[in-house]
């Protein structure tokens, strides 16, 4: 069993070009609604924030759901996981990427476009629906999570969810010397270690972002291939068509 307060190791920024070249051997796991869980809380952040096309429910692959339940059971008494986002429609991914890029460009109008792209990618993955290189959240393998107490009150994690500043880097508080900073450090360590214990990898620029089964996870962990490619939350029409198709002799 991993020490749940072990230090968070240093990790490089993702090499997106290399990660997107990782092979995908799709395992066919279904997507599941996370809001039915009794083991953790779900708060669909982008829907609550009014982001266009964001869904009122969080969906993820069955294997991700199972590992979230395992991680929740590893937490000390009185703490709970909160899922903020999981599978994400492409329109939402594009909106987040474009919006952050434009804000950074307005803030620093003389910045080099390549540097703006790099900084945008720290907090929003490049939008892609390509079968061989989908954005992590489009696979159902990526989740954004935080911690709350037993009554559902958010814990201070040192930055806001999706805050585009260095405070969001997972290791930002590792060298904290004051009591408040050390408390944040320990919460981030706890979240990091329970998620790693059940098989997730973390995006080093976002303390809240974890992957399982997608190309970013394969790149981080050294797995030979990703097991999740692009996924969809099926509409009722699609379900009816599939059901009728399955009835054919």
GROMACS .gro file of C-alpha atoms in nm:
model
  249
    1UNK     CA    1   0.000   0.000   0.000
    2UNK     CA    2   0.137   0.340  -0.098
    3UNK     CA    3   0.204   0.600   0.171
    4UNK     CA    4  -0.090   0.831   0.104
    5UNK     CA    5   0.109   1.136   0.215
    6UNK     CA    6   0.420   1.050   0.014
    7UNK     CA    7   0.575   1.344  -0.171
    8UNK     CA    8   0.452   1.409  -0.523
    9UNK     CA    9   0.743   1.335  -0.758
   10UNK     CA   10   0.854   1.575  -1.027
   11UNK     CA   11   0.701   1.503  -1.366
   12UNK     CA   12   0.759   1.657  -1.709
   13UNK     CA   13   0.503   1.843  -1.914
   14UNK     CA   14   0.341   1.605  -2.162
   15UNK     CA   15   0.501   1.569  -2.501
   16UNK     CA   16   0.168   1.592  -2.680
   17UNK     CA   17   0.308   1.498  -3.021
   18UNK     CA   18   0.457   1.178  -2.880
   19UNK     CA   19   0.152   1.101  -2.667
   20UNK     CA   20  -0.078   1.138  -2.967
   21UNK     CA   21   0.135   0.884  -3.155
   22UNK     CA   22   0.076   0.615  -2.891
   23UNK     CA   23  -0.119   0.327  -3.046
   24UNK     CA   24  -0.477   0.271  -2.935
   25UNK     CA   25  -0.611  -0.082  -2.889
   26UNK     CA   26  -0.974  -0.005  -2.812
   27UNK     CA   27  -1.112  -0.236  -2.543
   28UNK     CA   28  -1.478  -0.152  -2.605
   29UNK     CA   29  -1.569  -0.063  -2.248
   30UNK     CA   30  -1.904   0.116  -2.228
   31UNK     CA   31  -1.960   0.467  -2.103
   32UNK     CA   32  -2.144   0.496  -1.771
   33UNK     CA   33  -2.314   0.784  -1.591
   34UNK     CA   34  -2.120   0.867  -1.275
   35UNK     CA   35  -2.404   1.050  -1.103
   36UNK     CA   36  -2.559   0.722  -0.987
   37UNK     CA   37  -2.261   0.653  -0.760
   38UNK     CA   38  -2.301   0.639  -0.383
   39UNK     CA   39  -1.923   0.621  -0.341
   40UNK     CA   40  -1.833   0.973  -0.453
   41UNK     CA   41  -2.001   1.302  -0.539
   42UNK     CA   42  -2.055   1.444  -0.888
   43UNK     CA   43  -2.075   1.816  -0.962
   44UNK     CA   44  -2.068   1.879  -1.342
   45UNK     CA   45  -1.866   2.200  -1.328
   46UNK     CA   46  -1.893   2.315  -1.688
   47UNK     CA   47  -2.269   2.266  -1.700
   48UNK     CA   48  -2.306   2.453  -1.372
   49UNK     CA   49  -2.085   2.733  -1.508
   50UNK     CA   50  -2.298   2.768  -1.820
   51UNK     CA   51  -2.037   2.652  -2.073
   52UNK     CA   52  -2.213   2.598  -2.409
   53UNK     CA   53  -2.286   2.231  -2.492
   54UNK     CA   54  -2.167   2.106  -2.151
   55UNK     CA   55  -2.369   1.809  -2.022
   56UNK     CA   56  -2.562   1.802  -1.693
   57UNK     CA   57  -2.409   1.462  -1.610
   58UNK     CA   58  -2.054   1.326  -1.598
   59UNK     CA   59  -1.985   1.010  -1.797
   60UNK     CA   60  -1.675   0.789  -1.804
   61UNK     CA   61  -1.566   0.443  -1.909
   62UNK     CA   62  -1.668   0.154  -1.686
   63UNK     CA   63  -1.307   0.096  -1.582
   64UNK     CA   64  -1.270   0.458  -1.475
   65UNK     CA   65  -1.591   0.438  -1.271
   66UNK     CA   66  -1.461   0.126  -1.093
   67UNK     CA   67  -1.126   0.287  -1.014
   68UNK     CA   68  -1.288   0.602  -0.881
   69UNK     CA   69  -1.484   0.386  -0.639
   70UNK     CA   70  -1.163   0.214  -0.531
   71UNK     CA   71  -0.987   0.549  -0.482
   72UNK     CA   72  -1.277   0.684  -0.275
   73UNK     CA   73  -1.248   0.388  -0.039
   74UNK     CA   74  -0.881   0.464   0.023
   75UNK     CA   75  -0.952   0.812   0.156
   76UNK     CA   76  -0.946   0.870   0.532
   77UNK     CA   77  -1.280   0.882   0.712
   78UNK     CA   78  -1.458   1.211   0.662
   79UNK     CA   79  -1.320   1.284   0.312
   80UNK     CA   80  -1.491   1.226  -0.023
   81UNK     CA   81  -1.404   1.252  -0.389
   82UNK     CA   82  -1.591   1.500  -0.608
   83UNK     CA   83  -1.597   1.447  -0.985
   84UNK     CA   84  -1.607   1.780  -1.169
   85UNK     CA   85  -1.578   1.662  -1.529
   86UNK     CA   86  -1.514   1.345  -1.726
   87UNK     CA   87  -1.618   1.273  -2.088
   88UNK     CA   88  -1.639   1.603  -2.271
   89UNK     CA   89  -1.810   1.687  -2.602
   90UNK     CA   90  -1.569   1.816  -2.866
   91UNK     CA   91  -1.752   2.151  -2.877
   92UNK     CA   92  -1.672   2.204  -2.508
   93UNK     CA   93  -1.305   2.109  -2.560
   94UNK     CA   94  -1.276   2.355  -2.848
   95UNK     CA   95  -1.452   2.630  -2.652
   96UNK     CA   96  -1.220   2.590  -2.351
   97UNK     CA   97  -0.905   2.585  -2.565
   98UNK     CA   98  -1.001   2.883  -2.779
   99UNK     CA   99  -1.121   3.088  -2.482
  100UNK     CA  100  -0.803   3.039  -2.279
  101UNK     CA  101  -0.579   3.105  -2.580
  102UNK     CA  102  -0.764   3.429  -2.657
  103UNK     CA  103  -0.745   3.546  -2.295
  104UNK     CA  104  -0.371   3.478  -2.280
  105UNK     CA  105  -0.321   3.660  -2.612
  106UNK     CA  106  -0.517   3.961  -2.489
  107UNK     CA  107  -0.321   3.963  -2.164
  108UNK     CA  108   0.014   3.944  -2.345
  109UNK     CA  109  -0.042   4.082  -2.698
  110UNK     CA  110   0.328   4.067  -2.787
  111UNK     CA  111   0.382   3.707  -2.680
  112UNK     CA  112   0.506   3.455  -2.933
  113UNK     CA  113   0.216   3.238  -3.065
  114UNK     CA  114   0.414   2.921  -2.996
  115UNK     CA  115   0.453   3.023  -2.631
  116UNK     CA  116   0.082   3.105  -2.607
  117UNK     CA  117   0.004   2.761  -2.747
  118UNK     CA  118   0.238   2.597  -2.495
  119UNK     CA  119   0.080   2.782  -2.204
  120UNK     CA  120  -0.271   2.705  -2.326
  121UNK     CA  121  -0.183   2.336  -2.346
  122UNK     CA  122  -0.074   2.340  -1.983
  123UNK     CA  123  -0.440   2.371  -1.886
  124UNK     CA  124  -0.644   2.257  -2.188
  125UNK     CA  125  -0.545   1.967  -2.412
  126UNK     CA  126  -0.539   2.032  -2.787
  127UNK     CA  127  -0.888   1.973  -2.930
  128UNK     CA  128  -0.891   1.663  -3.149
  129UNK     CA  129  -1.153   1.414  -3.264
  130UNK     CA  130  -0.908   1.212  -3.476
  131UNK     CA  131  -0.958   0.841  -3.423
  132UNK     CA  132  -0.583   0.792  -3.380
  133UNK     CA  133  -0.531   1.094  -3.153
  134UNK     CA  134  -0.839   1.207  -2.957
  135UNK     CA  135  -0.826   1.465  -2.679
  136UNK     CA  136  -0.810   1.278  -2.344
  137UNK     CA  137  -1.151   1.395  -2.223
  138UNK     CA  138  -1.311   1.272  -2.547
  139UNK     CA  139  -1.216   0.912  -2.465
  140UNK     CA  140  -1.402   0.874  -2.136
  141UNK     CA  141  -1.068   0.804  -1.967
  142UNK     CA  142  -0.988   1.150  -1.825
  143UNK     CA  143  -1.148   1.287  -1.509
  144UNK     CA  144  -1.123   1.614  -1.316
  145UNK     CA  145  -1.167   1.568  -0.942
  146UNK     CA  146  -1.132   1.735  -0.605
  147UNK     CA  147  -1.190   1.663  -0.237
  148UNK     CA  148  -1.466   1.762   0.002
  149UNK     CA  149  -1.559   1.678   0.359
  150UNK     CA  150  -1.829   1.431   0.462
  151UNK     CA  151  -2.095   1.701   0.434
  152UNK     CA  152  -1.994   1.801   0.082
  153UNK     CA  153  -1.804   2.119   0.168
  154UNK     CA  154  -1.511   2.182  -0.065
  155UNK     CA  155  -1.160   2.154   0.075
  156UNK     CA  156  -0.905   2.424  -0.002
  157UNK     CA  157  -0.677   2.271  -0.267
  158UNK     CA  158  -0.466   2.582  -0.317
  159UNK     CA  159  -0.619   2.702  -0.644
  160UNK     CA  160  -0.954   2.705  -0.811
  161UNK     CA  161  -1.049   2.427  -1.050
  162UNK     CA  162  -0.922   2.527  -1.397
  163UNK     CA  163  -0.721   2.817  -1.256
  164UNK     CA  164  -0.465   2.902  -1.524
  165UNK     CA  165  -0.177   2.998  -1.294
  166UNK     CA  166   0.127   2.816  -1.152
  167UNK     CA  167  -0.070   2.752  -0.832
  168UNK     CA  168  -0.251   2.480  -1.026
  169UNK     CA  169   0.068   2.281  -1.087
  170UNK     CA  170   0.034   1.960  -0.887
  171UNK     CA  171   0.365   2.009  -0.703
  172UNK     CA  172   0.325   2.384  -0.644
  173UNK     CA  173   0.298   2.346  -0.264
  174UNK     CA  174   0.556   2.071  -0.219
  175UNK     CA  175   0.806   2.314  -0.066
  176UNK     CA  176   0.554   2.499   0.153
  177UNK     CA  177   0.682   2.596   0.497
  178UNK     CA  178   0.377   2.760   0.654
  179UNK     CA  179   0.090   2.567   0.807
  180UNK     CA  180  -0.167   2.664   0.546
  181UNK     CA  181   0.061   2.567   0.259
  182UNK     CA  182   0.151   2.234   0.418
  183UNK     CA  183  -0.217   2.152   0.466
  184UNK     CA  184  -0.279   2.212   0.094
  185UNK     CA  185   0.031   2.008   0.009
  186UNK     CA  186  -0.100   1.715   0.212
  187UNK     CA  187  -0.443   1.728   0.047
  188UNK     CA  188  -0.286   1.724  -0.296
  189UNK     CA  189  -0.055   1.441  -0.191
  190UNK     CA  190  -0.352   1.244  -0.062
  191UNK     CA  191  -0.547   1.291  -0.385
  192UNK     CA  192  -0.241   1.211  -0.598
  193UNK     CA  193  -0.149   0.896  -0.410
  194UNK     CA  194  -0.495   0.741  -0.390
  195UNK     CA  195  -0.545   0.799  -0.762
  196UNK     CA  196  -0.204   0.660  -0.852
  197UNK     CA  197  -0.265   0.360  -0.626
  198UNK     CA  198  -0.566   0.257  -0.837
  199UNK     CA  199  -0.392   0.310  -1.171
  200UNK     CA  200  -0.442   0.672  -1.277
  201UNK     CA  201  -0.175   0.912  -1.398
  202UNK     CA  202  -0.175   1.286  -1.328
  203UNK     CA  203  -0.124   1.586  -1.554
  204UNK     CA  204   0.156   1.778  -1.381
  205UNK     CA  205   0.012   2.123  -1.458
  206UNK     CA  206  -0.332   2.040  -1.313
  207UNK     CA  207  -0.371   1.893  -0.964
  208UNK     CA  208  -0.730   1.794  -1.052
  209UNK     CA  209  -0.670   1.607  -1.382
  210UNK     CA  210  -0.623   1.230  -1.389
  211UNK     CA  211  -0.613   0.980  -1.675
  212UNK     CA  212  -0.669   0.611  -1.714
  213UNK     CA  213  -0.661   0.416  -2.038
  214UNK     CA  214  -0.610   0.706  -2.280
  215UNK     CA  215  -0.297   0.802  -2.473
  216UNK     CA  216  -0.179   1.047  -2.209
  217UNK     CA  217  -0.199   0.769  -1.948
  218UNK     CA  218  -0.006   0.535  -2.180
  219UNK     CA  219   0.262   0.801  -2.232
  220UNK     CA  220   0.292   0.867  -1.858
  221UNK     CA  221   0.296   0.504  -1.747
  222UNK     CA  222   0.494   0.344  -2.028
  223UNK     CA  223   0.204   0.120  -2.129
  224UNK     CA  224   0.248  -0.022  -2.481
  225UNK     CA  225  -0.085   0.119  -2.597
  226UNK     CA  226  -0.389   0.313  -2.488
  227UNK     CA  227  -0.705   0.109  -2.440
  228UNK     CA  228  -0.954   0.393  -2.490
  229UNK     CA  229  -1.007   0.572  -2.819
  230UNK     CA  230  -1.276   0.829  -2.902
  231UNK     CA  231  -1.607   0.763  -2.728
  232UNK     CA  232  -1.959   0.899  -2.737
  233UNK     CA  233  -2.248   0.919  -2.494
  234UNK     CA  234  -2.517   0.760  -2.711
  235UNK     CA  235  -2.839   0.946  -2.773
  236UNK     CA  236  -3.177   0.777  -2.732
  237UNK     CA  237  -3.210   0.765  -3.110
  238UNK     CA  238  -2.877   0.585  -3.138
  239UNK     CA  239  -2.978   0.338  -2.867
  240UNK     CA  240  -3.307   0.260  -3.044
  241UNK     CA  241  -3.130   0.208  -3.375
  242UNK     CA  242  -2.875  -0.024  -3.215
  243UNK     CA  243  -3.147  -0.220  -3.036
  244UNK     CA  244  -3.340  -0.270  -3.358
  245UNK     CA  245  -3.023  -0.365  -3.541
  246UNK     CA  246  -2.949  -0.630  -3.278
  247UNK     CA  247  -3.296  -0.784  -3.332
  248UNK     CA  248  -3.215  -0.871  -3.693
  249UNK     CA  249  -3.167  -1.245  -3.756
   0.00000   0.00000   0.00000
